[in-house]
Amino acid sequence: MAIIKACIFDLDGVVVDTAKYHYLAWKRLANDLGFDFTVHDNERLKGVSRIDSLNILLEIGGLTFTNEEKLTFADKKNSWYTEYIDKMTPDEVLPGALDFFDQLKSKGVKMALGSASKNAGYILQKINLTHWFDFVVDGTKTAKAKPDPEVFLLGAKGLNVAPNECVVFEDAEAGVEAAINAGMYCVGIGNSAVLGKANFVIPGLFEMSLEKLVF
Ligand code: BG6
Ligand code: MG
């Protein structure tokens, strides 16, 4: 049995449901470009970086653009996305997250954020969670996208703990793979049919407790 010294949380889909805002902003871009983008298609973008998400969107629309045009589209989508984030409040923290954070703090377990989003710092601020995290790794600090383990290894380094002392909480398949590639334990948040590679899967942090962190 390993001793768990730290928990590293993905943000979107684990702590807060920003997927709906990403969806609305991507859909607006797709509609501007003359095609539709469904909730089903949006599943493919979870955990995927902004530019990779755009490439998937354009593939769905069957459109090709230069890199310069793509950057303009990514910026446009992000400005619409940040309009939604601007309106976010602490009420949007997903059920069970604060209770679990409390349990971790009371036992001295360190906490980091490990997100692909360049907006993660701003979102944490809007939902009033910044103070919970001992270290934050977001999309501005990483060069390689999940399933590369970089984001979580940087988190462990920032917390000064070994990878096998960390548990990652992830809702995306690529994120679960990133945790495994980092040599960490992983709790999947969502559907076990998608996240089967995790050590175990729960529907949300409301089903999480310290007792379950015994591997
Ligand atoms: C991830 C989301 O957390 O961040 C993805 O799951 C998103 O859907 C990615 O594309 C990048 O986010 P941002 O805020 O940098 O555009
Ligand atoms: Mg996620």
PDB file of C-alpha atoms and ligand atoms in Angstrom:
ATOM      1  CA  MET A   1       0.000   0.000   0.000  1.00  0.00           C
ATOM      2  CA  ALA A   2       1.398   3.361  -1.055  1.00  0.00           C
ATOM      3  CA  ILE A   3       1.183   6.401   1.190  1.00  0.00           C
ATOM      4  CA  ILE A   4      -0.792   9.116  -0.551  1.00  0.00           C
ATOM      5  CA  LYS A   5       0.758  12.522   0.057  1.00  0.00           C
ATOM      6  CA  ALA A   6      -0.938  14.569  -2.649  1.00  0.00           C
ATOM      7  CA  CYS A   7      -4.024  14.834  -4.831  1.00  0.00           C
ATOM      8  CA  ILE A   8      -3.885  16.454  -8.260  1.00  0.00           C
ATOM      9  CA  PHE A   9      -7.194  17.601  -9.717  1.00  0.00           C
ATOM     10  CA  ASP A  10      -8.135  18.228 -13.300  1.00  0.00           C
ATOM     11  CA  LEU A  11     -10.407  21.292 -13.400  1.00  0.00           C
ATOM     12  CA  ASP A  12     -12.927  21.098 -16.264  1.00  0.00           C
ATOM     13  CA  GLY A  13     -15.366  18.238 -15.560  1.00  0.00           C
ATOM     14  CA  VAL A  14     -13.951  17.371 -12.130  1.00  0.00           C
ATOM     15  CA  VAL A  15     -14.229  20.531 -10.034  1.00  0.00           C
ATOM     16  CA  VAL A  16     -16.501  22.582 -12.288  1.00  0.00           C
ATOM     17  CA  ASP A  17     -18.609  21.928 -15.387  1.00  0.00           C
ATOM     18  CA  THR A  18     -17.079  24.306 -17.918  1.00  0.00           C
ATOM     19  CA  ALA A  19     -17.632  21.821 -20.779  1.00  0.00           C
ATOM     20  CA  LYS A  20     -21.018  23.442 -21.390  1.00  0.00           C
ATOM     21  CA  TYR A  21     -19.396  26.849 -21.923  1.00  0.00           C
ATOM     22  CA  HIS A  22     -16.686  25.414 -24.179  1.00  0.00           C
ATOM     23  CA  TYR A  23     -19.507  23.777 -26.145  1.00  0.00           C
ATOM     24  CA  LEU A  24     -21.512  26.993 -26.578  1.00  0.00           C
ATOM     25  CA  ALA A  25     -18.441  28.921 -27.737  1.00  0.00           C
ATOM     26  CA  TRP A  26     -17.310  26.210 -30.192  1.00  0.00           C
ATOM     27  CA  LYS A  27     -20.865  25.870 -31.507  1.00  0.00           C
ATOM     28  CA  ARG A  28     -21.014  29.604 -32.141  1.00  0.00           C
ATOM     29  CA  LEU A  29     -17.784  29.396 -34.146  1.00  0.00           C
ATOM     30  CA  ALA A  30     -19.042  26.361 -36.099  1.00  0.00           C
ATOM     31  CA  ASN A  31     -22.319  28.141 -36.884  1.00  0.00           C
ATOM     32  CA  ASP A  32     -20.377  31.238 -38.010  1.00  0.00           C
ATOM     33  CA  LEU A  33     -18.411  28.994 -40.361  1.00  0.00           C
ATOM     34  CA  GLY A  34     -21.634  27.458 -41.694  1.00  0.00           C
ATOM     35  CA  PHE A  35     -21.951  24.071 -40.005  1.00  0.00           C
ATOM     36  CA  ASP A  36     -23.495  22.600 -36.872  1.00  0.00           C
ATOM     37  CA  PHE A  37     -21.704  21.180 -33.860  1.00  0.00           C
ATOM     38  CA  THR A  38     -23.572  18.782 -31.573  1.00  0.00           C
ATOM     39  CA  VAL A  39     -23.282  17.930 -27.864  1.00  0.00           C
ATOM     40  CA  HIS A  40     -22.194  14.481 -28.991  1.00  0.00           C
ATOM     41  CA  ASP A  41     -19.317  15.979 -31.050  1.00  0.00           C
ATOM     42  CA  ASN A  42     -18.329  18.038 -27.999  1.00  0.00           C
ATOM     43  CA  GLU A  43     -17.338  14.823 -26.150  1.00  0.00           C
ATOM     44  CA  ARG A  44     -14.315  14.618 -28.454  1.00  0.00           C
ATOM     45  CA  LEU A  45     -12.993  17.943 -27.147  1.00  0.00           C
ATOM     46  CA  LYS A  46     -12.899  17.071 -23.443  1.00  0.00           C
ATOM     47  CA  GLY A  47      -9.375  17.309 -22.053  1.00  0.00           C
ATOM     48  CA  VAL A  48      -8.066  18.365 -25.477  1.00  0.00           C
ATOM     49  CA  SER A  49      -6.066  21.621 -25.865  1.00  0.00           C
ATOM     50  CA  ARG A  50      -7.609  24.690 -27.503  1.00  0.00           C
ATOM     51  CA  ILE A  51      -5.826  24.338 -30.836  1.00  0.00           C
ATOM     52  CA  ASP A  52      -6.344  20.562 -31.023  1.00  0.00           C
ATOM     53  CA  SER A  53     -10.043  21.165 -30.249  1.00  0.00           C
ATOM     54  CA  LEU A  54     -10.207  23.616 -33.161  1.00  0.00           C
ATOM     55  CA  ASN A  55      -8.590  21.068 -35.481  1.00  0.00           C
ATOM     56  CA  ILE A  56     -11.232  18.477 -34.489  1.00  0.00           C
ATOM     57  CA  LEU A  57     -14.017  21.051 -35.006  1.00  0.00           C
ATOM     58  CA  LEU A  58     -12.739  21.957 -38.485  1.00  0.00           C
ATOM     59  CA  GLU A  59     -12.426  18.269 -39.362  1.00  0.00           C
ATOM     60  CA  ILE A  60     -16.108  17.825 -38.404  1.00  0.00           C
ATOM     61  CA  GLY A  61     -17.030  20.804 -40.613  1.00  0.00           C
ATOM     62  CA  GLY A  62     -14.809  19.516 -43.428  1.00  0.00           C
ATOM     63  CA  LEU A  63     -12.940  22.846 -43.611  1.00  0.00           C
ATOM     64  CA  THR A  64      -9.255  23.682 -44.057  1.00  0.00           C
ATOM     65  CA  PHE A  65      -7.553  26.934 -43.032  1.00  0.00           C
ATOM     66  CA  THR A  66      -4.041  28.353 -42.707  1.00  0.00           C
ATOM     67  CA  ASN A  67      -2.362  28.373 -39.285  1.00  0.00           C
ATOM     68  CA  GLU A  68      -2.815  32.137 -39.107  1.00  0.00           C
ATOM     69  CA  GLU A  69      -6.562  31.850 -39.751  1.00  0.00           C
ATOM     70  CA  LYS A  70      -6.785  29.063 -37.179  1.00  0.00           C
ATOM     71  CA  LEU A  71      -5.181  31.272 -34.520  1.00  0.00           C
ATOM     72  CA  THR A  72      -7.766  33.974 -35.248  1.00  0.00           C
ATOM     73  CA  PHE A  73     -10.590  31.428 -34.844  1.00  0.00           C
ATOM     74  CA  ALA A  74      -9.109  30.068 -31.597  1.00  0.00           C
ATOM     75  CA  ASP A  75      -8.884  33.640 -30.225  1.00  0.00           C
ATOM     76  CA  LYS A  76     -12.460  34.346 -31.269  1.00  0.00           C
ATOM     77  CA  LYS A  77     -13.732  31.191 -29.555  1.00  0.00           C
ATOM     78  CA  ASN A  78     -11.749  32.063 -26.431  1.00  0.00           C
ATOM     79  CA  SER A  79     -13.203  35.569 -26.226  1.00  0.00           C
ATOM     80  CA  TRP A  80     -16.733  34.079 -26.340  1.00  0.00           C
ATOM     81  CA  TYR A  81     -15.732  31.421 -23.804  1.00  0.00           C
ATOM     82  CA  THR A  82     -14.343  34.032 -21.398  1.00  0.00           C
ATOM     83  CA  GLU A  83     -17.637  35.940 -21.590  1.00  0.00           C
ATOM     84  CA  TYR A  84     -19.247  32.870 -19.954  1.00  0.00           C
ATOM     85  CA  ILE A  85     -16.449  32.534 -17.385  1.00  0.00           C
ATOM     86  CA  ASP A  86     -16.807  36.205 -16.490  1.00  0.00           C
ATOM     87  CA  LYS A  87     -20.271  35.348 -15.177  1.00  0.00           C
ATOM     88  CA  MET A  88     -19.251  32.254 -13.170  1.00  0.00           C
ATOM     89  CA  THR A  89     -19.824  32.184  -9.395  1.00  0.00           C
ATOM     90  CA  PRO A  90     -18.715  29.896  -6.512  1.00  0.00           C
ATOM     91  CA  ASP A  91     -22.144  28.159  -6.760  1.00  0.00           C
ATOM     92  CA  GLU A  92     -20.810  26.352  -9.808  1.00  0.00           C
ATOM     93  CA  VAL A  93     -18.279  24.253  -7.870  1.00  0.00           C
ATOM     94  CA  LEU A  94     -19.437  20.662  -8.420  1.00  0.00           C
ATOM     95  CA  PRO A  95     -21.094  18.751  -5.531  1.00  0.00           C
ATOM     96  CA  GLY A  96     -18.755  17.112  -3.035  1.00  0.00           C
ATOM     97  CA  ALA A  97     -15.612  18.997  -4.068  1.00  0.00           C
ATOM     98  CA  LEU A  98     -15.408  21.306  -1.048  1.00  0.00           C
ATOM     99  CA  ASP A  99     -16.159  18.519   1.458  1.00  0.00           C
ATOM    100  CA  PHE A 100     -13.425  16.363  -0.019  1.00  0.00           C
ATOM    101  CA  PHE A 101     -10.931  19.270  -0.087  1.00  0.00           C
ATOM    102  CA  ASP A 102     -11.711  19.823   3.595  1.00  0.00           C
ATOM    103  CA  GLN A 103     -10.939  16.196   4.400  1.00  0.00           C
ATOM    104  CA  LEU A 104      -7.627  16.385   2.516  1.00  0.00           C
ATOM    105  CA  LYS A 105      -6.554  19.581   4.277  1.00  0.00           C
ATOM    106  CA  SER A 106      -7.430  18.161   7.691  1.00  0.00           C
ATOM    107  CA  LYS A 107      -5.093  15.208   7.049  1.00  0.00           C
ATOM    108  CA  GLY A 108      -2.300  17.339   5.576  1.00  0.00           C
ATOM    109  CA  VAL A 109      -2.638  15.892   2.064  1.00  0.00           C
ATOM    110  CA  LYS A 110      -1.259  18.417  -0.457  1.00  0.00           C
ATOM    111  CA  MET A 111      -3.372  19.615  -3.365  1.00  0.00           C
ATOM    112  CA  ALA A 112      -2.467  20.689  -6.899  1.00  0.00           C
ATOM    113  CA  LEU A 113      -4.414  21.553 -10.008  1.00  0.00           C
ATOM    114  CA  GLY A 114      -3.409  19.864 -13.289  1.00  0.00           C
ATOM    115  CA  SER A 115      -5.383  21.411 -16.151  1.00  0.00           C
ATOM    116  CA  ALA A 116      -4.906  21.838 -19.905  1.00  0.00           C
ATOM    117  CA  SER A 117      -6.791  25.131 -19.775  1.00  0.00           C
ATOM    118  CA  LYS A 118      -5.024  28.462 -20.146  1.00  0.00           C
ATOM    119  CA  ASN A 119      -8.049  29.958 -18.339  1.00  0.00           C
ATOM    120  CA  ALA A 120      -7.691  27.718 -15.258  1.00  0.00           C
ATOM    121  CA  GLY A 121      -6.238  30.424 -12.977  1.00  0.00           C
ATOM    122  CA  TYR A 122      -9.038  32.832 -13.857  1.00  0.00           C
ATOM    123  CA  ILE A 123     -11.726  30.153 -13.353  1.00  0.00           C
ATOM    124  CA  LEU A 124     -10.314  29.241  -9.908  1.00  0.00           C
ATOM    125  CA  GLN A 125     -10.532  32.909  -9.004  1.00  0.00           C
ATOM    126  CA  LYS A 126     -14.143  33.228 -10.215  1.00  0.00           C
ATOM    127  CA  ILE A 127     -15.287  30.163  -8.243  1.00  0.00           C
ATOM    128  CA  ASN A 128     -13.233  31.193  -5.219  1.00  0.00           C
ATOM    129  CA  LEU A 129     -11.039  28.077  -5.052  1.00  0.00           C
ATOM    130  CA  THR A 130      -7.546  29.505  -5.587  1.00  0.00           C
ATOM    131  CA  HIS A 131      -6.609  29.333  -1.898  1.00  0.00           C
ATOM    132  CA  TRP A 132      -7.182  25.564  -1.713  1.00  0.00           C
ATOM    133  CA  PHE A 133      -4.331  24.670  -4.061  1.00  0.00           C
ATOM    134  CA  ASP A 134      -0.698  24.461  -2.978  1.00  0.00           C
ATOM    135  CA  PHE A 135       0.399  24.466  -6.626  1.00  0.00           C
ATOM    136  CA  VAL A 136      -1.321  25.138  -9.954  1.00  0.00           C
ATOM    137  CA  VAL A 137      -0.263  23.740 -13.335  1.00  0.00           C
ATOM    138  CA  ASP A 138      -2.351  25.079 -16.214  1.00  0.00           C
ATOM    139  CA  GLY A 139      -2.166  25.270 -19.995  1.00  0.00           C
ATOM    140  CA  THR A 140       0.228  28.229 -19.818  1.00  0.00           C
ATOM    141  CA  LYS A 141       2.869  26.071 -18.091  1.00  0.00           C
ATOM    142  CA  THR A 142       2.833  22.942 -20.255  1.00  0.00           C
ATOM    143  CA  ALA A 143       4.281  22.189 -23.671  1.00  0.00           C
ATOM    144  CA  LYS A 144       2.788  18.721 -24.159  1.00  0.00           C
ATOM    145  CA  ALA A 145      -0.896  17.833 -24.091  1.00  0.00           C
ATOM    146  CA  LYS A 146      -2.456  14.940 -22.113  1.00  0.00           C
ATOM    147  CA  PRO A 147      -1.959  11.910 -22.453  1.00  0.00           C
ATOM    148  CA  ASP A 148       1.615  13.148 -22.045  1.00  0.00           C
ATOM    149  CA  PRO A 149       2.310  13.025 -18.268  1.00  0.00           C
ATOM    150  CA  GLU A 150       3.987  16.480 -18.215  1.00  0.00           C
ATOM    151  CA  VAL A 151       1.130  18.353 -16.520  1.00  0.00           C
ATOM    152  CA  PHE A 152       0.936  15.902 -13.591  1.00  0.00           C
ATOM    153  CA  LEU A 153       4.712  15.443 -13.239  1.00  0.00           C
ATOM    154  CA  LEU A 154       5.070  19.239 -12.981  1.00  0.00           C
ATOM    155  CA  GLY A 155       2.336  19.157 -10.319  1.00  0.00           C
ATOM    156  CA  ALA A 156       4.175  16.511  -8.269  1.00  0.00           C
ATOM    157  CA  LYS A 157       7.441  18.429  -8.617  1.00  0.00           C
ATOM    158  CA  GLY A 158       5.764  21.667  -7.520  1.00  0.00           C
ATOM    159  CA  LEU A 159       4.402  19.888  -4.429  1.00  0.00           C
ATOM    160  CA  ASN A 160       7.740  18.188  -3.789  1.00  0.00           C
ATOM    161  CA  VAL A 161       6.270  14.661  -3.725  1.00  0.00           C
ATOM    162  CA  ALA A 162       7.068  11.522  -5.733  1.00  0.00           C
ATOM    163  CA  PRO A 163       4.688  10.506  -8.556  1.00  0.00           C
ATOM    164  CA  ASN A 164       3.696   7.267  -6.798  1.00  0.00           C
ATOM    165  CA  GLU A 165       2.564   9.319  -3.787  1.00  0.00           C
ATOM    166  CA  CYS A 166      -0.009  11.192  -5.918  1.00  0.00           C
ATOM    167  CA  VAL A 167      -3.605  10.481  -6.873  1.00  0.00           C
ATOM    168  CA  VAL A 168      -5.024  12.195  -9.952  1.00  0.00           C
ATOM    169  CA  PHE A 169      -8.737  12.958 -10.435  1.00  0.00           C
ATOM    170  CA  GLU A 170      -9.696  13.040 -14.115  1.00  0.00           C
ATOM    171  CA  ASP A 171     -12.828  13.017 -16.282  1.00  0.00           C
ATOM    172  CA  ALA A 172     -11.141  12.624 -19.697  1.00  0.00           C
ATOM    173  CA  GLU A 173      -9.701   9.445 -21.162  1.00  0.00           C
ATOM    174  CA  ALA A 174      -6.519  11.285 -22.249  1.00  0.00           C
ATOM    175  CA  GLY A 175      -6.197  12.612 -18.687  1.00  0.00           C
ATOM    176  CA  VAL A 176      -6.477   9.150 -17.132  1.00  0.00           C
ATOM    177  CA  GLU A 177      -3.770   7.965 -19.526  1.00  0.00           C
ATOM    178  CA  ALA A 178      -1.598  10.966 -18.603  1.00  0.00           C
ATOM    179  CA  ALA A 179      -1.882  10.038 -14.908  1.00  0.00           C
ATOM    180  CA  ILE A 180      -0.949   6.424 -15.603  1.00  0.00           C
ATOM    181  CA  ASN A 181       1.946   7.567 -17.815  1.00  0.00           C
ATOM    182  CA  ALA A 182       3.117   9.691 -14.868  1.00  0.00           C
ATOM    183  CA  GLY A 183       3.161   6.600 -12.616  1.00  0.00           C
ATOM    184  CA  MET A 184       0.325   7.954 -10.457  1.00  0.00           C
ATOM    185  CA  TYR A 185      -2.900   6.491  -9.128  1.00  0.00           C
ATOM    186  CA  CYS A 186      -5.978   7.695 -10.901  1.00  0.00           C
ATOM    187  CA  VAL A 187      -9.606   8.110  -9.918  1.00  0.00           C
ATOM    188  CA  GLY A 188     -11.846   8.494 -12.956  1.00  0.00           C
ATOM    189  CA  ILE A 189     -14.760  10.918 -12.661  1.00  0.00           C
ATOM    190  CA  GLY A 190     -17.617   9.905 -14.951  1.00  0.00           C
ATOM    191  CA  ASN A 191     -18.334   6.814 -16.962  1.00  0.00           C
ATOM    192  CA  SER A 192     -16.352   3.609 -16.327  1.00  0.00           C
ATOM    193  CA  ALA A 193     -16.902   2.512 -19.933  1.00  0.00           C
ATOM    194  CA  VAL A 194     -14.724   5.469 -21.008  1.00  0.00           C
ATOM    195  CA  LEU A 195     -12.377   5.699 -18.008  1.00  0.00           C
ATOM    196  CA  GLY A 196     -11.758   1.992 -17.469  1.00  0.00           C
ATOM    197  CA  LYS A 197      -7.985   2.438 -17.212  1.00  0.00           C
ATOM    198  CA  ALA A 198      -8.359   4.361 -13.922  1.00  0.00           C
ATOM    199  CA  ASN A 199      -7.855   2.540 -10.583  1.00  0.00           C
ATOM    200  CA  PHE A 200     -11.556   3.099  -9.983  1.00  0.00           C
ATOM    201  CA  VAL A 201     -14.308   5.325 -11.335  1.00  0.00           C
ATOM    202  CA  ILE A 202     -16.902   7.387  -9.440  1.00  0.00           C
ATOM    203  CA  PRO A 203     -19.670   9.593 -10.860  1.00  0.00           C
ATOM    204  CA  GLY A 204     -18.427  12.733  -9.072  1.00  0.00           C
ATOM    205  CA  LEU A 205     -16.409  13.969  -6.083  1.00  0.00           C
ATOM    206  CA  PHE A 206     -19.591  13.656  -3.957  1.00  0.00           C
ATOM    207  CA  GLU A 207     -18.781   9.911  -3.920  1.00  0.00           C
ATOM    208  CA  MET A 208     -15.186  10.447  -2.804  1.00  0.00           C
ATOM    209  CA  SER A 209     -13.739  10.120   0.690  1.00  0.00           C
ATOM    210  CA  LEU A 210     -10.299   9.710   2.260  1.00  0.00           C
ATOM    211  CA  GLU A 211     -11.022   6.050   3.093  1.00  0.00           C
ATOM    212  CA  LYS A 212     -11.199   5.285  -0.611  1.00  0.00           C
ATOM    213  CA  LEU A 213      -7.623   6.455  -1.093  1.00  0.00           C
ATOM    214  CA  VAL A 214      -6.126   3.154   0.004  1.00  0.00           C
ATOM    215  CA  PHE A 215      -4.644   1.326  -2.960  1.00  0.00           C
TER     216      PHE A 215
HETATM  217  C1  BG6 B   1      -9.463  21.394 -20.885  1.00  0.00           C
HETATM  218  C2  BG6 B   1     -10.863  21.179 -21.436  1.00  0.00           C
HETATM  219  O1  BG6 B   1      -9.490  21.405 -19.490  1.00  0.00           O
HETATM  220  O2  BG6 B   1      -8.940  22.640 -21.338  1.00  0.00           O
HETATM  221  C3  BG6 B   1     -10.847  21.293 -22.959  1.00  0.00           C
HETATM  222  O3  BG6 B   1     -11.334  19.898 -21.046  1.00  0.00           O
HETATM  223  C4  BG6 B   1     -10.234  22.637 -23.364  1.00  0.00           C
HETATM  224  O4  BG6 B   1     -12.155  21.159 -23.452  1.00  0.00           O
HETATM  225  C5  BG6 B   1      -8.844  22.772 -22.760  1.00  0.00           C
HETATM  226  O5  BG6 B   1     -10.164  22.733 -24.785  1.00  0.00           O
HETATM  227  C6  BG6 B   1      -8.174  24.105 -23.101  1.00  0.00           C
HETATM  228  O6  BG6 B   1      -8.893  25.149 -22.503  1.00  0.00           O
HETATM  229  P1  BG6 B   1      -8.647  26.689 -22.763  1.00  0.00           P
HETATM  230  O7  BG6 B   1      -9.395  27.362 -21.653  1.00  0.00           O
HETATM  231  O8  BG6 B   1      -7.149  26.924 -22.650  1.00  0.00           O
HETATM  232  O9  BG6 B   1      -9.143  27.019 -24.119  1.00  0.00           O
HETATM  233 MG    MG B   2     -11.444  17.544 -17.633  1.00  0.00          MG
END
